[in-house]
Amino acid sequence: MWAASCLASCCAACACDACRTVVSGISRRSARIAYCGLFALSLIVSWILREVAAPLMEKIPWINSFHTTPNREWFETDAVLRVSLGNFLFFTILAILMIGVKNQKDPRDSMHHGGWMMKIICWCLMVIFMFFLPNGIISFYETISKFGSGLFLLVQVVLLLDFVHSWNDKWVGYDEQFWYVALLVVSLVCYVATFAFNGLLFHFFTPSGRDCGLNTFFIVMTLILIFGFAVVTLHPSVGGSILPASVLSLYCTYLCYSALASEPRDYECNGLHKHSKAVSSGTLALGLLTTVLSVVYSAVRAGSSTTLLSPPSSPRAGKPLLPLDKVDEEEEKERSKPVSYSYSFFHLIFSLASMYSAMLLTGWSTSVGESGKLVDVGWPSVWVRIVTGWATAALFIWSQVAPILFPDREF
């Protein structure tokens, strides 16, 4: 017993030293990576608790307060939602605290980039506290998470449009034949991949001899939107570039694929998984990794985007009242620099992403057969993906025709 206690104490001390070393190594430049790592950790914790916490949660009286004990999937979903709520509140509080930070001289700038040991402790306590809340609060959070997830997907679409147009403007701005050829080559590659991708969708998701009218409608509608992109872009009145249209075509095709792949495994038109109803841990890990990368990219891109709630540049500071030496003057100049991205909006994206990830891990709080054990599977997920594709198309077409319809406005 004494040896076991010593071993446990040594392990705890080593773990604390390791955490302290990692935290002290987080610099100003790596702060965003650290936030992304914390968010990824929350998803891993959610996934682990979804798999193992159900038997323990059945014994907690304020959670299992029903006359008849719910099935295991209810407790799995509840565990994910509680971790997600803790993560959501953590980033929401940070978003509120960071409102109005304009330059590095603001004390909250140091709060954003430092204090990582305290942040990690607060995050852990907040997640643990969520398991003491009554079921009514968790049910309310589940409801609003669906709306928050939709808002996150809308932000993703806006970021994608911003990225594609920035990419096109940068290459066109070089005004050299090489970059025009590169634009043409990339556009052709995207279109070839798009039509090949759609051919595979017809092959796997509209098997012969089965009534798969819904899947056929989804794929045909995607093709119509793709042709619509090209027609609008190449219209003489628009005079747009083919690169954004080709990239958006490929992206809409991907959304259509992800929607069809999210159909229940026992659905007869889901030919991609007709031979395997059980899903391996590797597939689950791949789905979770894809979710993490998508969410992290959106958060980082949104935080640094020049078109979405970027902080206004702070005015230059006047001359100091008292003379400073050269070192102090350099430090003062460094601290007076405007922040490079909106801290508040950066944390807000993580808040919305917490809701979105909870919906993915719980199948949008629904379960169909074996689908309750999968990441992002079920009919709600299918329709969210499809509607997101249509919203992407609508926003892209609007971005092309709005300057013509309203020439006096800036877009």
GROMACS .gro file of C-alpha atoms in nm:
model
  411
    1MET     CA    1   0.000   0.000   0.000
    2TRP     CA    2   0.287   0.237   0.094
    3ALA     CA    3   0.465   0.161  -0.235
    4ALA     CA    4   0.149   0.222  -0.434
    5SER     CA    5   0.098   0.559  -0.261
    6CYS     CA    6   0.456   0.661  -0.339
    7LEU     CA    7   0.416   0.556  -0.701
    8ALA     CA    8   0.091   0.752  -0.734
    9SER     CA    9   0.254   1.059  -0.578
   10CYS     CA   10   0.549   1.034  -0.817
   11CYS     CA   11   0.319   1.000  -1.118
   12ALA     CA   12   0.113   1.300  -1.006
   13ALA     CA   13   0.426   1.509  -0.955
   14CYS     CA   14   0.558   1.411  -1.299
   15ALA     CA   15   0.224   1.495  -1.459
   16CYS     CA   16   0.220   1.839  -1.291
   17ASP     CA   17   0.576   1.908  -1.402
   18ALA     CA   18   0.491   1.802  -1.758
   19CYS     CA   19   0.185   2.031  -1.764
   20ARG     CA   20   0.387   2.318  -1.622
   21THR     CA   21   0.655   2.268  -1.887
   22VAL     CA   22   0.400   2.259  -2.170
   23VAL     CA   23   0.214   2.563  -2.040
   24SER     CA   24   0.532   2.766  -1.995
   25GLY     CA   25   0.628   2.686  -2.354
   26ILE     CA   26   0.315   2.851  -2.497
   27SER     CA   27   0.427   3.177  -2.652
   28ARG     CA   28   0.234   3.466  -2.801
   29ARG     CA   29   0.263   3.314  -3.148
   30SER     CA   30   0.151   2.968  -3.039
   31ALA     CA   31  -0.153   3.083  -2.836
   32ARG     CA   32  -0.398   3.010  -3.116
   33ILE     CA   33  -0.251   2.662  -3.155
   34ALA     CA   34  -0.293   2.609  -2.781
   35TYR     CA   35  -0.662   2.707  -2.799
   36CYS     CA   36  -0.705   2.465  -3.088
   37GLY     CA   37  -0.536   2.194  -2.883
   38LEU     CA   38  -0.769   2.260  -2.591
   39PHE     CA   39  -1.068   2.237  -2.822
   40ALA     CA   40  -0.938   1.910  -2.970
   41LEU     CA   41  -0.893   1.779  -2.616
   42SER     CA   42  -1.258   1.857  -2.542
   43LEU     CA   43  -1.364   1.646  -2.841
   44ILE     CA   44  -1.146   1.356  -2.729
   45VAL     CA   45  -1.291   1.377  -2.377
   46SER     CA   46  -1.643   1.385  -2.523
   47TRP     CA   47  -1.573   1.079  -2.736
   48ILE     CA   48  -1.420   0.882  -2.447
   49LEU     CA   49  -1.703   0.966  -2.208
   50ARG     CA   50  -1.957   0.874  -2.473
   51GLU     CA   51  -1.806   0.527  -2.483
   52VAL     CA   52  -1.740   0.460  -2.114
   53ALA     CA   53  -1.939   0.698  -1.891
   54ALA     CA   54  -2.289   0.554  -1.938
   55PRO     CA   55  -2.272   0.291  -1.656
   56LEU     CA   56  -2.148   0.553  -1.408
   57MET     CA   57  -2.404   0.815  -1.511
   58GLU     CA   58  -2.684   0.564  -1.458
   59LYS     CA   59  -2.598   0.568  -1.086
   60ILE     CA   60  -2.603   0.949  -1.048
   61PRO     CA   61  -2.948   1.035  -0.900
   62TRP     CA   62  -2.984   1.387  -1.042
   63ILE     CA   63  -2.905   1.257  -1.393
   64ASN     CA   64  -3.096   0.928  -1.380
   65SER     CA   65  -3.402   1.085  -1.218
   66PHE     CA   66  -3.653   0.891  -1.428
   67HIS     CA   67  -3.898   0.624  -1.315
   68THR     CA   68  -3.767   0.401  -1.593
   69THR     CA   69  -3.395   0.411  -1.670
   70PRO     CA   70  -3.333   0.534  -2.029
   71ASN     CA   71  -3.131   0.324  -2.271
   72ARG     CA   72  -2.753   0.349  -2.291
   73GLU     CA   73  -2.759   0.584  -2.589
   74TRP     CA   74  -2.940   0.850  -2.385
   75PHE     CA   75  -2.657   0.858  -2.131
   76GLU     CA   76  -2.396   0.865  -2.410
   77THR     CA   77  -2.564   1.167  -2.566
   78ASP     CA   78  -2.601   1.335  -2.227
   79ALA     CA   79  -2.229   1.294  -2.152
   80VAL     CA   80  -2.131   1.457  -2.482
   81LEU     CA   81  -2.372   1.746  -2.429
   82ARG     CA   82  -2.243   1.815  -2.077
   83VAL     CA   83  -1.881   1.833  -2.192
   84SER     CA   84  -1.988   2.048  -2.486
   85LEU     CA   85  -2.177   2.286  -2.255
   86GLY     CA   86  -1.869   2.330  -2.037
   87ASN     CA   87  -1.657   2.400  -2.343
   88PHE     CA   88  -1.919   2.640  -2.480
   89LEU     CA   89  -1.936   2.840  -2.156
   90PHE     CA   90  -1.556   2.853  -2.127
   91PHE     CA   91  -1.509   3.005  -2.472
   92THR     CA   92  -1.820   3.225  -2.442
   93ILE     CA   93  -1.686   3.383  -2.123
   94LEU     CA   94  -1.354   3.448  -2.295
   95ALA     CA   95  -1.536   3.598  -2.595
   96ILE     CA   96  -1.724   3.838  -2.366
   97LEU     CA   97  -1.409   3.934  -2.177
   98MET     CA   98  -1.223   4.009  -2.500
   99ILE     CA   99  -1.480   4.246  -2.646
  100GLY     CA  100  -1.317   4.573  -2.749
  101VAL     CA  101  -0.950   4.469  -2.736
  102LYS     CA  102  -0.786   4.689  -3.002
  103ASN     CA  103  -0.414   4.692  -2.925
  104GLN     CA  104  -0.154   4.493  -2.737
  105LYS     CA  105  -0.139   4.759  -2.466
  106ASP     CA  106  -0.477   4.640  -2.335
  107PRO     CA  107  -0.428   4.424  -2.022
  108ARG     CA  108  -0.669   4.170  -2.169
  109ASP     CA  109  -0.419   4.103  -2.447
  110SER     CA  110  -0.197   3.933  -2.189
  111MET     CA  111  -0.501   3.745  -2.059
  112HIS     CA  112  -0.569   3.613  -2.408
  113HIS     CA  113  -0.213   3.491  -2.465
  114GLY     CA  114  -0.109   3.391  -2.114
  115GLY     CA  115  -0.233   3.238  -1.788
  116TRP     CA  116  -0.258   2.893  -1.941
  117MET     CA  117  -0.233   2.693  -1.619
  118MET     CA  118  -0.527   2.885  -1.475
  119LYS     CA  119  -0.721   2.850  -1.802
  120ILE     CA  120  -0.674   2.473  -1.808
  121ILE     CA  121  -0.780   2.445  -1.442
  122CYS     CA  122  -1.089   2.660  -1.507
  123TRP     CA  123  -1.176   2.456  -1.815
  124CYS     CA  124  -1.152   2.129  -1.621
  125LEU     CA  125  -1.361   2.263  -1.332
  126MET     CA  126  -1.622   2.398  -1.569
  127VAL     CA  127  -1.657   2.066  -1.752
  128ILE     CA  128  -1.680   1.876  -1.421
  129PHE     CA  129  -1.941   2.120  -1.288
  130MET     CA  130  -2.164   2.049  -1.589
  131PHE     CA  131  -2.222   1.696  -1.455
  132PHE     CA  132  -2.391   1.845  -1.148
  133LEU     CA  133  -2.651   2.038  -1.350
  134PRO     CA  134  -3.012   1.912  -1.380
  135ASN     CA  135  -3.131   1.749  -1.700
  136GLY     CA  136  -3.355   2.043  -1.789
  137ILE     CA  137  -3.059   2.273  -1.849
  138ILE     CA  138  -2.888   2.012  -2.066
  139SER     CA  139  -3.207   1.963  -2.266
  140PHE     CA  140  -3.231   2.338  -2.325
  141TYR     CA  141  -2.867   2.347  -2.438
  142GLU     CA  142  -2.935   2.059  -2.676
  143THR     CA  143  -3.213   2.261  -2.839
  144ILE     CA  144  -3.012   2.581  -2.884
  145SER     CA  145  -2.710   2.380  -3.004
  146LYS     CA  146  -2.894   2.295  -3.324
  147PHE     CA  147  -2.937   2.665  -3.402
  148GLY     CA  148  -2.578   2.741  -3.299
  149SER     CA  149  -2.455   2.462  -3.526
  150GLY     CA  150  -2.642   2.610  -3.819
  151LEU     CA  151  -2.485   2.948  -3.748
  152PHE     CA  152  -2.139   2.787  -3.739
  153LEU     CA  153  -2.198   2.622  -4.076
  154LEU     CA  154  -2.305   2.958  -4.218
  155VAL     CA  155  -1.981   3.113  -4.092
  156GLN     CA  156  -1.790   2.828  -4.257
  157VAL     CA  157  -1.953   2.908  -4.590
  158VAL     CA  158  -1.873   3.281  -4.561
  159LEU     CA  159  -1.512   3.200  -4.476
  160LEU     CA  160  -1.483   2.969  -4.774
  161LEU     CA  161  -1.616   3.237  -5.009
  162ASP     CA  162  -1.375   3.489  -4.860
  163PHE     CA  163  -1.084   3.249  -4.904
  164VAL     CA  164  -1.167   3.159  -5.264
  165HIS     CA  165  -1.211   3.521  -5.374
  166SER     CA  166  -0.889   3.623  -5.196
  167TRP     CA  167  -0.704   3.340  -5.368
  168ASN     CA  168  -0.834   3.446  -5.709
  169ASP     CA  169  -0.759   3.816  -5.652
  170LYS     CA  170  -0.405   3.739  -5.540
  171TRP     CA  171  -0.318   3.536  -5.851
  172VAL     CA  172  -0.488   3.783  -6.085
  173GLY     CA  173  -0.304   4.065  -5.912
  174TYR     CA  174   0.031   3.927  -6.029
  175ASP     CA  175  -0.081   4.009  -6.387
  176GLU     CA  176   0.155   3.753  -6.542
  177GLN     CA  177   0.084   3.483  -6.796
  178PHE     CA  178   0.212   3.208  -6.565
  179TRP     CA  179  -0.049   3.287  -6.300
  180TYR     CA  180  -0.329   3.308  -6.555
  181VAL     CA  181  -0.229   2.963  -6.683
  182ALA     CA  182  -0.217   2.840  -6.322
  183LEU     CA  183  -0.572   2.970  -6.269
  184LEU     CA  184  -0.689   2.783  -6.577
  185VAL     CA  185  -0.515   2.459  -6.479
  186VAL     CA  186  -0.649   2.462  -6.123
  187SER     CA  187  -1.000   2.537  -6.250
  188LEU     CA  188  -0.986   2.249  -6.500
  189VAL     CA  189  -0.858   2.010  -6.234
  190CYS     CA  190  -1.141   2.112  -6.001
  191TYR     CA  191  -1.403   2.060  -6.272
  192VAL     CA  192  -1.263   1.720  -6.374
  193ALA     CA  193  -1.259   1.612  -6.008
  194THR     CA  194  -1.613   1.748  -5.963
  195PHE     CA  195  -1.767   1.551  -6.249
  196ALA     CA  196  -1.572   1.236  -6.163
  197PHE     CA  197  -1.689   1.271  -5.804
  198ASN     CA  198  -2.051   1.305  -5.916
  199GLY     CA  199  -2.014   0.991  -6.128
  200LEU     CA  200  -1.903   0.800  -5.821
  201LEU     CA  201  -2.200   0.939  -5.627
  202PHE     CA  202  -2.438   0.798  -5.888
  203HIS     CA  203  -2.256   0.464  -5.872
  204PHE     CA  204  -2.256   0.421  -5.494
  205PHE     CA  205  -2.574   0.597  -5.385
  206THR     CA  206  -2.822   0.515  -5.661
  207PRO     CA  207  -2.786   0.136  -5.697
  208SER     CA  208  -2.991  -0.024  -5.972
  209GLY     CA  209  -3.311  -0.204  -5.881
  210ARG     CA  210  -3.385   0.019  -5.584
  211ASP     CA  211  -3.600   0.325  -5.537
  212CYS     CA  212  -3.342   0.592  -5.461
  213GLY     CA  213  -3.526   0.899  -5.587
  214LEU     CA  214  -3.414   1.115  -5.294
  215ASN     CA  215  -3.045   1.045  -5.355
  216THR     CA  216  -3.089   1.105  -5.727
  217PHE     CA  217  -3.256   1.438  -5.651
  218PHE     CA  218  -2.966   1.544  -5.428
  219ILE     CA  219  -2.703   1.460  -5.690
  220VAL     CA  220  -2.893   1.613  -5.984
  221MET     CA  221  -2.961   1.928  -5.784
  222THR     CA  222  -2.589   1.957  -5.712
  223LEU     CA  223  -2.509   1.927  -6.085
  224ILE     CA  224  -2.766   2.197  -6.166
  225LEU     CA  225  -2.600   2.429  -5.916
  226ILE     CA  226  -2.258   2.355  -6.067
  227PHE     CA  227  -2.378   2.451  -6.416
  228GLY     CA  228  -2.545   2.756  -6.263
  229PHE     CA  229  -2.211   2.868  -6.116
  230ALA     CA  230  -2.045   2.850  -6.458
  231VAL     CA  231  -2.329   3.028  -6.640
  232VAL     CA  232  -2.345   3.315  -6.390
  233THR     CA  233  -1.966   3.353  -6.370
  234LEU     CA  234  -1.911   3.356  -6.746
  235HIS     CA  235  -2.202   3.588  -6.819
  236PRO     CA  236  -2.074   3.909  -6.987
  237SER     CA  237  -2.247   4.130  -6.731
  238VAL     CA  238  -2.070   3.953  -6.443
  239GLY     CA  239  -1.729   3.894  -6.595
  240GLY     CA  240  -1.616   3.681  -6.303
  241SER     CA  241  -1.330   3.434  -6.275
  242ILE     CA  242  -1.379   3.064  -6.330
  243LEU     CA  243  -1.156   2.968  -6.033
  244PRO     CA  244  -1.405   3.051  -5.754
  245ALA     CA  245  -1.682   2.877  -5.950
  246SER     CA  246  -1.474   2.559  -5.994
  247VAL     CA  247  -1.365   2.543  -5.630
  248LEU     CA  248  -1.719   2.603  -5.506
  249SER     CA  249  -1.843   2.333  -5.745
  250LEU     CA  250  -1.602   2.083  -5.593
  251TYR     CA  251  -1.697   2.190  -5.242
  252CYS     CA  252  -2.071   2.153  -5.309
  253THR     CA  253  -2.006   1.807  -5.451
  254TYR     CA  254  -1.814   1.718  -5.136
  255LEU     CA  255  -2.106   1.839  -4.922
  256CYS     CA  256  -2.341   1.623  -5.127
  257TYR     CA  257  -2.112   1.323  -5.074
  258SER     CA  258  -2.083   1.384  -4.698
  259ALA     CA  259  -2.462   1.411  -4.679
  260LEU     CA  260  -2.518   1.084  -4.863
  261ALA     CA  261  -2.245   0.911  -4.662
  262SER     CA  262  -2.423   1.023  -4.343
  263GLU     CA  263  -2.734   0.827  -4.432
  264PRO     CA  264  -2.812   0.542  -4.191
  265ARG     CA  265  -2.601   0.233  -4.252
  266ASP     CA  266  -2.911   0.015  -4.295
  267TYR     CA  267  -3.059   0.245  -4.563
  268GLU     CA  268  -3.075   0.043  -4.886
  269CYS     CA  269  -2.950   0.329  -5.104
  270ASN     CA  270  -2.635   0.384  -4.899
  271GLY     CA  271  -2.422   0.157  -5.113
  272LEU     CA  272  -2.100   0.287  -4.960
  273HIS     CA  273  -2.162   0.094  -4.640
  274LYS     CA  274  -2.400  -0.179  -4.750
  275HIS     CA  275  -2.151  -0.451  -4.668
  276SER     CA  276  -2.065  -0.332  -4.316
  277LYS     CA  277  -2.304  -0.220  -4.047
  278ALA     CA  278  -2.044  -0.211  -3.772
  279VAL     CA  279  -1.786   0.062  -3.785
  280SER     CA  280  -1.433   0.019  -3.659
  281SER     CA  281  -1.258   0.245  -3.409
  282GLY     CA  282  -1.032   0.357  -3.694
  283THR     CA  283  -1.332   0.490  -3.887
  284LEU     CA  284  -1.458   0.667  -3.577
  285ALA     CA  285  -1.114   0.821  -3.518
  286LEU     CA  286  -1.095   0.936  -3.881
  287GLY     CA  287  -1.438   1.097  -3.855
  288LEU     CA  288  -1.341   1.274  -3.534
  289LEU     CA  289  -1.010   1.392  -3.682
  290THR     CA  290  -1.190   1.533  -3.986
  291THR     CA  291  -1.425   1.719  -3.754
  292VAL     CA  292  -1.135   1.862  -3.552
  293LEU     CA  293  -0.946   1.981  -3.860
  294SER     CA  294  -1.259   2.141  -4.008
  295VAL     CA  295  -1.349   2.319  -3.686
  296VAL     CA  296  -0.993   2.433  -3.613
  297TYR     CA  297  -0.947   2.571  -3.964
  298SER     CA  298  -1.274   2.763  -3.941
  299ALA     CA  299  -1.181   2.909  -3.602
  300VAL     CA  300  -0.832   3.016  -3.705
  301ARG     CA  301  -0.948   3.148  -4.041
  302ALA     CA  302  -1.237   3.336  -3.881
  303GLY     CA  303  -1.014   3.486  -3.616
  304SER     CA  304  -0.772   3.623  -3.872
  305SER     CA  305  -1.016   3.706  -4.154
  306THR     CA  306  -1.015   4.066  -4.269
  307THR     CA  307  -1.380   4.057  -4.363
  308LEU     CA  308  -1.539   3.924  -4.045
  309LEU     CA  309  -1.547   4.151  -3.741
  310SER     CA  310  -1.179   4.248  -3.765
  311PRO     CA  311  -1.074   4.488  -3.492
  312PRO     CA  312  -1.024   4.849  -3.600
  313SER     CA  313  -0.666   4.970  -3.606
  314SER     CA  314  -0.578   5.161  -3.298
  315PRO     CA  315  -0.446   5.518  -3.343
  316ARG     CA  316  -0.078   5.576  -3.302
  317ALA     CA  317   0.022   5.675  -2.953
  318GLY     CA  318   0.148   6.029  -2.900
  319LYS     CA  319   0.489   6.120  -2.766
  320PRO     CA  320   0.552   6.015  -2.406
  321LEU     CA  321   0.533   6.279  -2.137
  322LEU     CA  322   0.856   6.153  -1.983
  323PRO     CA  323   1.162   6.054  -2.185
  324LEU     CA  324   1.218   5.680  -2.218
  325ASP     CA  325   1.536   5.496  -2.292
  326LYS     CA  326   1.569   5.307  -2.619
  327VAL     CA  327   1.467   4.967  -2.479
  328ASP     CA  328   1.158   5.104  -2.307
  329GLU     CA  329   1.065   5.294  -2.622
  330GLU     CA  330   1.085   4.976  -2.830
  331GLU     CA  331   0.874   4.787  -2.576
  332GLU     CA  332   0.618   5.067  -2.571
  333LYS     CA  333   0.603   5.067  -2.950
  334GLU     CA  334   0.558   4.689  -2.955
  335ARG     CA  335   0.277   4.702  -2.702
  336SER     CA  336   0.100   4.982  -2.890
  337LYS     CA  337   0.061   4.768  -3.202
  338PRO     CA  338  -0.298   4.687  -3.299
  339VAL     CA  339  -0.405   4.325  -3.251
  340SER     CA  340  -0.385   4.116  -3.567
  341TYR     CA  341  -0.728   3.953  -3.529
  342SER     CA  342  -1.046   3.981  -3.327
  343TYR     CA  343  -0.995   3.791  -3.001
  344SER     CA  344  -1.365   3.804  -2.916
  345PHE     CA  345  -1.475   3.667  -3.252
  346PHE     CA  346  -1.204   3.401  -3.235
  347HIS     CA  347  -1.348   3.265  -2.908
  348LEU     CA  348  -1.703   3.301  -3.038
  349ILE     CA  349  -1.620   3.069  -3.325
  350PHE     CA  350  -1.497   2.808  -3.076
  351SER     CA  351  -1.823   2.849  -2.881
  352LEU     CA  352  -2.030   2.778  -3.190
  353ALA     CA  353  -1.792   2.498  -3.286
  354SER     CA  354  -1.855   2.335  -2.948
  355MET     CA  355  -2.225   2.316  -3.030
  356TYR     CA  356  -2.156   2.189  -3.381
  357SER     CA  357  -1.918   1.917  -3.261
  358ALA     CA  358  -2.169   1.799  -3.000
  359MET     CA  359  -2.429   1.759  -3.273
  360LEU     CA  360  -2.182   1.560  -3.484
  361LEU     CA  361  -2.086   1.327  -3.201
  362THR     CA  362  -2.449   1.261  -3.108
  363GLY     CA  363  -2.583   1.233  -3.464
  364TRP     CA  364  -2.776   1.558  -3.403
  365SER     CA  365  -2.916   1.393  -3.091
  366THR     CA  366  -3.084   1.119  -3.289
  367SER     CA  367  -3.009   0.751  -3.337
  368VAL     CA  368  -3.104   0.513  -3.616
  369GLY     CA  369  -3.004   0.151  -3.557
  370GLU     CA  370  -2.628   0.126  -3.527
  371SER     CA  371  -2.599   0.495  -3.617
  372GLY     CA  372  -2.598   0.592  -3.250
  373LYS     CA  373  -2.237   0.469  -3.230
  374LEU     CA  374  -2.115   0.670  -3.528
  375VAL     CA  375  -1.979   1.018  -3.574
  376ASP     CA  376  -2.209   1.240  -3.779
  377VAL     CA  377  -2.460   0.981  -3.904
  378GLY     CA  378  -2.837   1.014  -3.932
  379TRP     CA  379  -3.106   1.190  -4.134
  380PRO     CA  380  -3.073   1.527  -3.957
  381SER     CA  381  -2.705   1.531  -4.050
  382VAL     CA  382  -2.797   1.451  -4.411
  383TRP     CA  383  -3.032   1.746  -4.440
  384VAL     CA  384  -2.795   1.984  -4.262
  385ARG     CA  385  -2.525   1.899  -4.518
  386ILE     CA  386  -2.762   1.936  -4.812
  387VAL     CA  387  -2.902   2.269  -4.691
  388THR     CA  388  -2.546   2.392  -4.629
  389GLY     CA  389  -2.461   2.311  -4.991
  390TRP     CA  390  -2.762   2.503  -5.114
  391ALA     CA  391  -2.677   2.798  -4.886
  392THR     CA  392  -2.322   2.794  -5.025
  393ALA     CA  393  -2.459   2.811  -5.379
  394ALA     CA  394  -2.699   3.092  -5.292
  395LEU     CA  395  -2.426   3.301  -5.127
  396PHE     CA  396  -2.185   3.250  -5.416
  397ILE     CA  397  -2.442   3.347  -5.679
  398TRP     CA  398  -2.540   3.648  -5.468
  399SER     CA  399  -2.175   3.755  -5.444
  400GLN     CA  400  -2.161   3.753  -5.825
  401VAL     CA  401  -2.486   3.933  -5.907
  402ALA     CA  402  -2.513   4.174  -5.611
  403PRO     CA  403  -2.266   4.431  -5.755
  404ILE     CA  404  -2.478   4.443  -6.074
  405LEU     CA  405  -2.813   4.472  -5.893
  406PHE     CA  406  -2.683   4.735  -5.651
  407PRO     CA  407  -2.403   4.922  -5.829
  408ASP     CA  408  -2.401   5.207  -5.575
  409ARG     CA  409  -2.307   4.977  -5.286
  410GLU     CA  410  -1.971   4.825  -5.201
  411PHE     CA  411  -1.947   4.445  -5.169
   0.00000   0.00000   0.00000
